[in-house]
Coordinates of C-alpha atoms in Angstrom, one line a residue:
Chain A
M91 CA 0.0 0.0 0.0
T92 CA 1.3 3.4 -1.0
A93 CA 1.7 6.1 1.7
A94 CA -1.4 8.2 2.0
R95 CA -1.1 11.5 0.1
P96 CA -3.2 14.5 1.1
Q97 CA -6.2 14.9 -1.2
L98 CA -7.5 18.1 0.2
R99 CA -5.6 20.7 2.2
F100 CA -7.2 23.7 3.9
H101 CA -4.9 26.7 4.5
D102 CA -6.4 29.1 7.1
L103 CA -9.7 28.7 5.3
T104 CA -12.6 31.0 6.0
L105 CA -15.8 30.6 4.1
G106 CA -19.0 32.5 4.6
Y107 CA -21.8 34.7 3.3
E108 CA -21.7 38.5 3.0
R109 CA -18.5 38.7 5.0
H110 CA -19.9 36.8 7.9
P111 CA -17.8 33.6 8.4
A112 CA -19.5 30.2 8.5
V113 CA -16.3 28.3 8.6
H114 CA -13.6 30.2 10.4
H115 CA -9.8 29.7 10.1
L116 CA -9.8 26.0 9.3
D117 CA -6.4 24.3 8.8
G118 CA -5.7 20.7 8.0
A119 CA -5.5 18.0 5.4
V120 CA -7.7 15.1 4.3
E121 CA -5.7 12.1 3.2
E122 CA -6.4 10.2 0.0
G123 CA -8.8 7.3 0.7
A124 CA -10.0 8.8 4.0
L125 CA -13.5 8.2 5.3
L126 CA -14.3 11.3 7.2
A127 CA -17.5 12.3 9.0
I128 CA -18.2 16.0 9.5
C129 CA -20.2 16.7 12.6
G130 CA -21.4 19.7 14.5
P131 CA -24.5 21.7 15.5
N132 CA -26.8 23.4 12.9
G133 CA -25.2 26.4 11.5
A134 CA -21.7 25.1 12.2
G135 CA -20.6 25.5 8.6
K136 CA -20.7 21.8 7.6
S137 CA -22.6 22.3 4.3
T138 CA -20.7 25.5 3.7
L139 CA -17.4 23.6 3.8
L140 CA -18.6 21.1 1.2
R141 CA -19.7 24.0 -1.1
G142 CA -16.3 25.5 -0.7
I143 CA -14.6 22.2 -1.6
I144 CA -16.5 21.9 -4.9
G145 CA -15.9 25.5 -5.6
Q146 CA -19.5 26.8 -5.5
L147 CA -18.4 29.3 -2.8
R148 CA -15.2 31.4 -3.0
P149 CA -13.2 31.6 0.2
L150 CA -13.4 34.8 2.2
G151 CA -9.9 34.1 3.3
G152 CA -7.3 31.4 3.0
R153 CA -7.4 28.7 0.3
I154 CA -8.2 25.0 -0.5
E155 CA -5.6 22.8 -2.2
R156 CA -7.3 20.1 -4.2
G157 CA -4.3 17.9 -5.0
G158 CA -4.8 18.1 -8.7
L159 CA -8.4 17.1 -8.6
D160 CA -10.5 18.5 -11.5
A161 CA -14.1 19.6 -10.7
R162 CA -15.2 16.5 -12.5
D163 CA -13.3 14.2 -10.1
I164 CA -15.5 15.4 -7.3
A165 CA -19.0 14.1 -6.8
Y166 CA -21.4 16.0 -4.6
L167 CA -24.7 15.1 -3.1
P168 CA -26.3 18.2 -1.7
Q169 CA -28.5 18.3 1.4
G170 CA -32.1 17.4 0.7
S171 CA -31.2 17.4 -3.0
Q172 CA -32.9 20.1 -5.0
V173 CA -34.2 17.8 -7.6
D174 CA -37.4 18.9 -9.4
R175 CA -39.5 15.8 -8.9
S176 CA -42.2 17.0 -11.2
F177 CA -39.9 16.9 -14.2
P178 CA -40.9 14.0 -16.5
I179 CA -37.7 11.9 -16.4
S180 CA -37.2 8.2 -15.6
V181 CA -35.0 6.6 -13.0
Y182 CA -32.9 5.1 -15.7
D183 CA -32.2 8.5 -17.4
M184 CA -31.5 10.1 -14.0
V185 CA -28.9 7.5 -13.2
C186 CA -27.4 7.8 -16.6
M187 CA -26.5 11.4 -15.8
G188 CA -23.7 10.0 -13.7
L189 CA -21.9 9.2 -16.9
W190 CA -21.6 12.9 -17.8
R191 CA -17.9 13.0 -17.1
R192 CA -17.3 10.6 -20.1
S193 CA -20.3 11.4 -22.3
G194 CA -20.3 15.2 -21.9
L195 CA -22.9 17.1 -23.8
F196 CA -23.3 14.8 -26.8
G197 CA -21.6 11.5 -26.2
G198 CA -24.0 8.7 -26.6
I199 CA -24.8 6.2 -23.8
G200 CA -23.8 3.1 -25.8
R201 CA -24.2 -0.6 -25.5
A202 CA -21.0 -0.8 -23.5
D203 CA -22.4 1.5 -20.8
R204 CA -25.7 -0.3 -20.3
P205 CA -24.3 -3.1 -18.1
K206 CA -22.7 -0.4 -15.9
V207 CA -25.9 1.5 -15.5
A208 CA -27.7 -1.8 -14.8
E209 CA -25.1 -2.7 -12.2
A210 CA -25.4 0.7 -10.5
I211 CA -29.2 0.4 -10.3
A212 CA -28.9 -3.2 -9.0
A213 CA -26.3 -2.1 -6.4
V214 CA -28.8 0.3 -4.8
G215 CA -31.6 -2.3 -5.0
L216 CA -33.8 -0.5 -7.6
E217 CA -34.1 -3.2 -10.2
G218 CA -37.5 -3.0 -11.8
F219 CA -37.8 0.7 -11.2
E220 CA -35.8 1.8 -14.3
G221 CA -38.8 3.1 -16.2
R222 CA -40.5 4.8 -13.3
P223 CA -40.8 8.6 -13.4
I224 CA -38.9 10.1 -10.5
G225 CA -42.0 11.9 -9.3
T226 CA -43.5 8.5 -8.3
L227 CA -40.5 7.5 -6.0
S228 CA -40.5 7.5 -2.2
G229 CA -37.9 9.6 -0.4
G230 CA -35.7 6.5 0.2
Q231 CA -36.0 5.3 -3.4
M232 CA -35.1 8.8 -4.6
Q233 CA -32.0 8.8 -2.4
R234 CA -31.1 5.3 -3.8
T235 CA -31.4 6.7 -7.3
L236 CA -29.0 9.6 -6.4
F237 CA -26.5 7.1 -4.9
A238 CA -26.7 5.0 -8.2
R239 CA -25.8 8.2 -10.1
L240 CA -22.9 8.8 -7.7
L241 CA -21.7 5.2 -8.3
L242 CA -21.5 5.9 -12.1
Q243 CA -19.7 9.3 -11.6
D244 CA -16.7 7.2 -10.6
A245 CA -15.2 10.2 -8.7
R246 CA -12.0 10.2 -6.6
L247 CA -13.6 12.5 -4.0
I248 CA -17.2 12.0 -2.9
L249 CA -19.0 14.7 -0.8
L250 CA -22.3 13.7 0.9
D251 CA -24.4 16.3 2.7
E252 CA -26.7 14.6 5.3
P253 CA -27.2 11.6 3.0
F254 CA -29.2 9.5 5.5
T255 CA -31.6 12.1 6.8
A256 CA -35.2 10.8 7.0
L257 CA -34.4 7.3 5.7
D258 CA -35.3 4.0 7.3
A259 CA -32.8 1.6 8.8
K260 CA -32.7 -0.8 5.8
T261 CA -32.1 2.0 3.3
I262 CA -29.4 3.5 5.5
S263 CA -27.6 0.2 5.9
D264 CA -27.8 -0.5 2.1
L265 CA -26.4 3.0 1.3
L266 CA -23.7 2.6 4.0
D267 CA -22.6 -0.6 2.1
L268 CA -21.9 1.6 -0.9
V269 CA -19.9 4.1 1.2
R270 CA -17.8 1.2 2.6
R271 CA -17.3 0.0 -1.0
W272 CA -16.0 3.4 -2.0
H273 CA -13.7 3.4 1.0
G274 CA -12.4 0.0 -0.1
E275 CA -11.7 1.4 -3.5
R276 CA -9.6 4.1 -1.8
R277 CA -11.9 6.9 -2.8
T278 CA -12.0 9.8 -0.4
V279 CA -15.4 10.2 1.2
L280 CA -16.6 13.2 3.3
A281 CA -20.0 12.9 4.8
V282 CA -21.9 15.5 6.9
L283 CA -23.8 13.5 9.6
H284 CA -25.8 14.1 12.7
D285 CA -26.1 10.5 14.0
F286 CA -23.1 10.1 16.4
D287 CA -23.8 6.3 16.9
L288 CA -23.6 5.8 13.1
V289 CA -20.5 7.9 12.9
R290 CA -18.8 6.0 15.7
A291 CA -19.7 2.7 14.1
H292 CA -18.7 3.4 10.5
F293 CA -16.4 6.4 10.2
P294 CA -12.8 6.1 11.3
Q295 CA -12.2 9.9 11.3
T296 CA -14.3 12.9 12.3
L297 CA -14.1 16.6 12.0
L298 CA -16.1 18.3 14.6
L299 CA -17.0 21.8 13.4
A300 CA -18.7 24.7 15.2
R301 CA -17.7 27.5 12.7
A302 CA -14.2 27.0 14.0
P303 CA -12.8 23.5 14.1
V304 CA -13.3 22.0 17.6
A305 CA -11.6 18.6 17.0
W306 CA -10.3 16.7 14.1
G307 CA -9.0 13.1 14.3
A308 CA -9.9 9.6 15.3
T309 CA -13.7 9.5 15.8
A310 CA -13.7 8.3 19.4
E311 CA -11.5 11.2 20.5
A312 CA -13.1 13.9 18.3
L313 CA -16.6 13.0 19.6
A314 CA -15.5 12.9 23.3
P315 CA -18.1 14.5 25.6
E316 CA -16.0 17.6 26.4
N317 CA -15.6 18.3 22.7
L318 CA -19.3 18.0 22.0
L319 CA -20.1 20.3 24.9
K320 CA -17.6 22.8 23.5
A321 CA -19.1 22.6 20.1
R322 CA -22.6 23.3 21.4
R323 CA -21.4 26.4 23.3
M324 CA -19.6 27.7 20.2
G325 CA -22.8 27.1 18.2
E326 CA -24.4 29.8 16.1
A327 CA -22.9 33.3 16.3
W328 CA -24.0 35.7 13.7
Y329 CA -23.9 39.3 14.7
E330 CA -25.2 41.9 12.4
T331 CA -22.6 44.4 13.6
A332 CA -19.6 42.1 14.0
D333 CA -16.2 43.8 13.7
P334 CA -13.8 42.7 11.0
C335 CA -11.8 39.7 12.1
A336 CA -8.3 40.6 13.3
A337 CA -6.8 37.1 13.0
Chain B
M271 CA -69.9 18.4 -48.8
S272 CA -67.5 15.5 -49.3
F273 CA -64.4 14.7 -47.3
Y274 CA -62.3 15.8 -50.2
D275 CA -64.0 19.2 -50.4
L276 CA -63.7 19.7 -46.6
F277 CA -60.1 18.7 -46.0
I278 CA -58.1 18.1 -49.2
G279 CA -59.6 20.4 -51.8
P280 CA -58.5 23.7 -50.4
F281 CA -54.9 22.7 -50.2
V282 CA -54.9 21.2 -53.7
E283 CA -56.7 24.1 -55.4
F284 CA -55.2 27.2 -53.8
E285 CA -51.5 28.1 -53.7
F286 CA -52.0 30.4 -50.7
M287 CA -53.3 27.4 -48.7
Q288 CA -50.3 25.3 -49.7
R289 CA -48.0 28.1 -48.6
A290 CA -49.9 28.4 -45.3
L291 CA -49.6 24.6 -44.8
V292 CA -45.8 24.6 -45.3
G293 CA -45.6 27.7 -43.0
V294 CA -47.5 26.2 -40.1
F295 CA -45.6 22.9 -40.5
A296 CA -42.3 24.8 -40.1
L297 CA -43.7 26.9 -37.3
S298 CA -44.9 23.8 -35.4
L299 CA -41.5 22.1 -35.7
G300 CA -39.8 25.0 -34.0
A301 CA -42.5 26.2 -31.6
G302 CA -43.5 22.8 -30.3
P303 CA -40.2 21.7 -28.7
V304 CA -39.4 25.2 -27.5
G305 CA -42.8 25.6 -25.9
A306 CA -42.4 22.2 -24.1
F307 CA -39.1 23.3 -22.6
L308 CA -40.5 26.7 -21.7
M309 CA -43.2 25.0 -19.7
L310 CA -40.9 22.5 -18.1
R311 CA -38.6 25.3 -17.0
R312 CA -41.6 27.1 -15.5
M313 CA -41.1 29.9 -18.0
S314 CA -44.5 29.7 -19.6
L315 CA -45.2 33.4 -19.1
T316 CA -41.7 34.3 -20.3
G317 CA -42.8 33.4 -23.8
D318 CA -45.6 35.8 -23.5
A319 CA -43.4 38.6 -22.2
M320 CA -40.9 38.1 -25.0
A321 CA -43.7 38.2 -27.6
H322 CA -44.6 41.7 -26.3
A323 CA -41.0 42.7 -26.2
I324 CA -40.6 42.0 -29.9
L325 CA -43.2 44.6 -30.9
P326 CA -41.1 47.8 -30.8
G327 CA -38.3 46.2 -32.9
A328 CA -40.8 45.1 -35.5
A329 CA -42.5 48.5 -35.3
I330 CA -39.2 50.4 -35.9
G331 CA -38.5 48.1 -38.8
F332 CA -41.9 48.9 -40.1
L333 CA -41.4 52.6 -39.5
V334 CA -38.2 52.7 -41.5
S335 CA -39.2 50.6 -44.5
G336 CA -42.9 49.7 -44.3
L337 CA -44.1 46.1 -44.4
D338 CA -40.6 44.8 -45.3
L339 CA -39.7 41.2 -44.2
F340 CA -36.1 41.7 -43.3
A341 CA -36.4 45.1 -41.6
M342 CA -39.2 43.9 -39.4
T343 CA -37.5 40.5 -38.7
F344 CA -34.2 42.1 -37.8
G345 CA -35.9 44.8 -35.6
G346 CA -37.9 42.1 -33.8
L347 CA -34.9 39.9 -33.2
A348 CA -32.9 42.9 -31.9
A349 CA -35.6 44.0 -29.6
G350 CA -36.3 40.5 -28.3
L351 CA -32.6 39.7 -27.6
L352 CA -32.1 43.1 -26.0
V353 CA -34.9 42.6 -23.6
A354 CA -33.9 39.0 -22.8
V355 CA -30.2 39.9 -22.2
G356 CA -31.1 43.2 -20.4
A357 CA -33.5 41.5 -18.0
G358 CA -30.9 38.8 -17.4
V359 CA -28.2 41.3 -16.7
V360 CA -30.4 43.4 -14.3
A361 CA -31.4 40.1 -12.5
R362 CA -27.8 39.1 -12.0
A363 CA -26.3 42.5 -11.2
T364 CA -29.0 43.8 -8.8
E365 CA -31.3 42.5 -6.1
L366 CA -34.3 42.3 -8.5
K367 CA -35.3 38.8 -9.5
E368 CA -35.5 37.7 -13.2
D369 CA -39.3 37.7 -13.5
A370 CA -39.6 41.2 -12.1
S371 CA -36.9 42.6 -14.3
L372 CA -38.3 40.9 -17.4
A373 CA -41.8 42.3 -16.6
A374 CA -40.3 45.8 -16.4
F375 CA -38.4 45.5 -19.7
Y376 CA -41.2 44.0 -21.7
L377 CA -43.8 46.5 -20.5
I378 CA -41.6 49.4 -21.5
S379 CA -40.9 47.7 -24.8
L380 CA -44.6 47.1 -25.5
A381 CA -45.6 50.7 -24.8
L382 CA -42.8 51.9 -27.0
G383 CA -44.0 49.5 -29.8
V384 CA -47.6 50.7 -29.7
L385 CA -46.5 54.3 -29.7
I386 CA -44.2 53.9 -32.7
L387 CA -46.9 52.0 -34.6
S388 CA -49.6 54.6 -34.0
M389 CA -47.3 57.4 -35.2
K390 CA -47.1 55.9 -38.7
G391 CA -49.5 53.7 -40.6
S392 CA -53.1 52.9 -40.4
N393 CA -54.9 50.5 -38.0
V394 CA -54.7 47.9 -40.7
D395 CA -50.9 47.8 -40.5
L396 CA -51.2 47.6 -36.7
L397 CA -53.5 44.6 -37.1
H398 CA -51.0 43.0 -39.4
V399 CA -48.2 43.2 -36.9
L400 CA -50.3 42.2 -34.0
F401 CA -52.1 39.3 -35.7
G402 CA -50.1 38.3 -38.7
T403 CA -51.2 37.0 -42.1
V404 CA -50.7 33.2 -42.4
L405 CA -52.7 33.2 -45.6
G406 CA -50.3 35.7 -47.2
L407 CA -46.9 34.1 -46.8
D408 CA -44.5 34.8 -49.6
D409 CA -41.4 32.9 -50.6
P410 CA -38.9 34.9 -48.4
T411 CA -41.1 34.5 -45.4
L412 CA -41.5 30.8 -45.9
I413 CA -37.7 30.4 -46.3
L414 CA -37.2 32.5 -43.1
V415 CA -39.7 30.4 -41.1
S416 CA -38.2 27.2 -42.4
A417 CA -34.6 28.3 -41.6
I418 CA -35.7 29.2 -38.1
A419 CA -37.2 25.8 -37.6
T420 CA -34.1 24.0 -38.9
L421 CA -31.8 26.1 -36.7
T422 CA -34.1 25.4 -33.7
L423 CA -34.0 21.6 -34.1
V424 CA -30.2 21.5 -34.6
L425 CA -29.4 23.9 -31.7
L426 CA -31.9 22.1 -29.4
A427 CA -30.0 18.8 -30.1
F428 CA -26.8 20.5 -28.9
I429 CA -28.2 22.0 -25.7
W430 CA -30.7 19.2 -24.9
R431 CA -28.8 17.7 -22.0
P432 CA -27.9 20.9 -20.1
L433 CA -31.5 22.1 -20.6
V434 CA -32.9 19.0 -19.1
L435 CA -30.4 18.8 -16.3
E436 CA -30.8 22.4 -15.4
C437 CA -34.5 21.8 -14.9
V438 CA -34.2 18.5 -13.0
D439 CA -31.1 19.1 -10.9
P440 CA -29.3 22.4 -11.3
A441 CA -26.9 21.7 -8.5
F442 CA -25.7 18.5 -10.2
L443 CA -25.3 20.3 -13.5
S444 CA -23.2 23.0 -12.1
S445 CA -21.0 20.4 -10.4
V446 CA -20.2 18.5 -13.6
S447 CA -20.4 21.2 -16.3
R448 CA -20.3 24.9 -17.1
A449 CA -22.8 24.4 -19.9
G450 CA -25.8 25.7 -17.8
A451 CA -25.6 29.4 -18.5
P452 CA -24.6 29.2 -22.2
G453 CA -27.4 26.7 -22.7
H454 CA -29.9 29.0 -21.0
I455 CA -28.9 32.0 -23.2
A456 CA -29.0 29.9 -26.4
F457 CA -32.5 28.7 -25.3
L458 CA -33.7 32.3 -24.8
A459 CA -32.3 33.1 -28.2
L460 CA -34.4 30.2 -29.7
V461 CA -37.5 31.5 -28.0
V462 CA -37.0 35.0 -29.5
L463 CA -36.2 33.4 -33.0
N464 CA -39.3 31.3 -33.0
L465 CA -41.5 34.2 -31.8
V466 CA -40.1 36.4 -34.6
G467 CA -40.7 33.6 -37.1
G468 CA -44.2 33.2 -35.7
F469 CA -45.2 36.8 -35.9
H470 CA -45.2 36.9 -39.7
A471 CA -47.8 34.2 -39.7
L472 CA -49.7 34.7 -36.5
G473 CA -48.6 38.2 -35.3
T474 CA -46.6 39.1 -32.2
L475 CA -49.4 38.4 -29.8
L476 CA -50.6 35.1 -31.1
S477 CA -47.3 33.5 -32.0
V478 CA -46.7 32.6 -28.4
G479 CA -50.0 30.7 -28.4
L480 CA -48.6 28.1 -30.8
M481 CA -45.7 27.7 -28.4
M482 CA -47.4 27.4 -25.0
L483 CA -50.9 25.9 -25.7
P484 CA -49.7 22.7 -27.4
A485 CA -47.1 22.1 -24.7
A486 CA -49.7 22.6 -21.9
T487 CA -52.1 20.3 -23.8
A488 CA -49.5 17.6 -24.3
R489 CA -48.7 17.5 -20.6
F490 CA -52.2 16.1 -20.0
W491 CA -51.5 13.1 -22.2
V492 CA -47.9 11.9 -21.7
R493 CA -45.6 11.8 -18.7
D494 CA -42.2 11.4 -20.4
L495 CA -40.0 14.1 -21.9
T496 CA -39.4 12.9 -25.5
P497 CA -43.1 11.9 -26.1
L498 CA -44.0 15.3 -24.6
V499 CA -42.0 17.2 -27.1
I500 CA -43.2 15.1 -30.0
C501 CA -46.8 15.3 -28.8
A502 CA -46.6 19.1 -28.4
T503 CA -45.3 19.4 -32.0
A504 CA -48.0 17.2 -33.4
I505 CA -50.7 19.1 -31.6
A506 CA -49.4 22.4 -32.9
F507 CA -49.4 21.1 -36.5
V508 CA -52.7 19.3 -36.5
S509 CA -54.4 22.3 -34.8
S510 CA -52.9 24.7 -37.3
V511 CA -54.2 22.7 -40.2
I512 CA -57.7 22.5 -38.7
G513 CA -57.5 26.2 -38.0
L514 CA -56.5 27.0 -41.6
L515 CA -59.5 24.9 -42.9
I516 CA -61.9 26.7 -40.5
S517 CA -60.5 30.0 -41.7
Y518 CA -60.9 29.0 -45.3
H519 CA -64.5 27.6 -45.1
W520 CA -66.0 30.2 -42.8
G521 CA -63.8 33.2 -43.7
A522 CA -62.5 33.6 -40.1
P523 CA -59.2 35.3 -39.5
S524 CA -56.6 32.5 -39.6
G525 CA -54.4 33.4 -36.7
P526 CA -57.1 33.4 -34.0
A527 CA -58.7 30.4 -35.7
I528 CA -55.5 28.4 -35.3
I529 CA -55.0 29.4 -31.7
L530 CA -58.6 28.8 -30.8
V531 CA -58.4 25.2 -32.2
V532 CA -55.5 24.5 -29.9
G533 CA -57.5 26.2 -27.1
V534 CA -60.3 23.7 -27.7
A535 CA -57.8 20.8 -27.6
Y536 CA -56.4 22.3 -24.3
A537 CA -59.9 22.5 -22.8
V538 CA -60.7 18.9 -23.7
S539 CA -57.4 17.8 -22.3
V540 CA -57.9 19.6 -19.0
I541 CA -61.1 17.6 -18.6
F542 CA -60.3 14.3 -20.1
G543 CA -56.5 14.1 -20.2
P544 CA -55.3 10.8 -18.6
A545 CA -52.2 12.3 -17.1
G546 CA -53.7 14.5 -14.4
G547 CA -56.9 15.8 -16.1
I548 CA -60.0 16.6 -14.0
V549 CA -61.8 13.3 -14.8
S550 CA -58.8 11.1 -14.1
R551 CA -58.3 12.8 -10.8
R552 CA -61.9 13.1 -9.7
W553 CA -63.0 9.6 -10.8
P554 CA -59.8 7.5 -10.8
L555 CA -59.9 3.9 -12.0
R556 CA -60.0 1.2 -9.4
H557 CA -56.7 1.0 -7.5
L558 CA -54.3 -1.8 -8.3
E559 CA -53.1 -4.6 -6.2
A560 CA -49.5 -3.4 -5.7

């Protein structure tokens, strides 16, 4: 096994909205192949950090090093995905979008791709649903569809924003299998999660965030009671009249 | 009156009917798909706003050189693109949202258009610009309308995926591609082009009807994207032919006749359409086993 190289490196990173920081002075590195949970109270900057990593949000200060990753090498599943469920499109076509990196605007989805699409749909347990319009899916089935699309994206870095919210135990366990499979393939996975038991059971590393980083390291230590208490106290702080940051 | 006299005869005997037939076929090929995407992008009223926006351009063309095809087409295109881009720029550069800025731009444009038209020309000319003359299409107009239809189909093929993806999952599109914004602009240009093509036949106000009504009608019959586009185009064409025949047999103005035929198709679909029509929702078939 090769020595782990940093895939992502944050240099004194500050991200936020209208000059107000949501992630404040974050330093550190995520190693290639890491399976990292990002935890913290609401408003702690977890989603903001993911949006910074894919480049949707420009840093207010500092920078992010992406270790040569192209935007197309990063797959991102936003929180409560903003999919327009009324649009007339089938599960199959939705999953096929994951092939965008190779097919681009015009490339055909050929015979060679079909087994891959079928495999992805089978991996999330949606066989038989290929022709269903996405508007007829349940919340769990929709999330399975989006995971199938992630599978096809074949990305080096996978960002999941609260991927298991409002799902039943069976669906969560099926989708966790996929996360473990990605980890086994040495892909880097960052997941924003609120369920500490789930994090302790499945994620070796955790970043505990409360605007500023509270703890970052092995999950058991990062989620120690004193850290959780500290994170809760640092919670939300957004003052209309805050002074410019001196640090 | 035989079937031949009713449906075939007029097109065989009269050249102006043949021209009208070719014209509405080309118009339907362009307007059908564009209308379907306007509806799916929740921009149904944008089409209407753009139709009004075209008026002053066409009017200035008319003011400069009378009922001249190229002057009016060029003027309409310029005005339409100016309003589309202007509204887009204001929406991105200021706090105002796109719908509000578009409303502002097209209302100014419309007032300007009516003012210019009333300064020169009789009411007959005004009626021509507002309501078109599908029964008086000459060769250059037919070529223009056909060229627009061809360009529309080719360009739509190029921007199809970003258009679809931007409707379904804009966050995903922006994470894999930068084609979203150029695709949107190209699509707006197609809307303007098709409205300009339509205004020679149906007039500025009614050309948007052949775009939106077939799309809204088709939505009551099919649930998948490709059938929706094909269905909208077919509805546009068949309604246009029926409208032309009504216009021929009863001497009704052709533009309104065409749009009203689609209107009837729409009304029937609202009530009886299997994909979410009133009857299918109020009295659904017996539920299935699983």
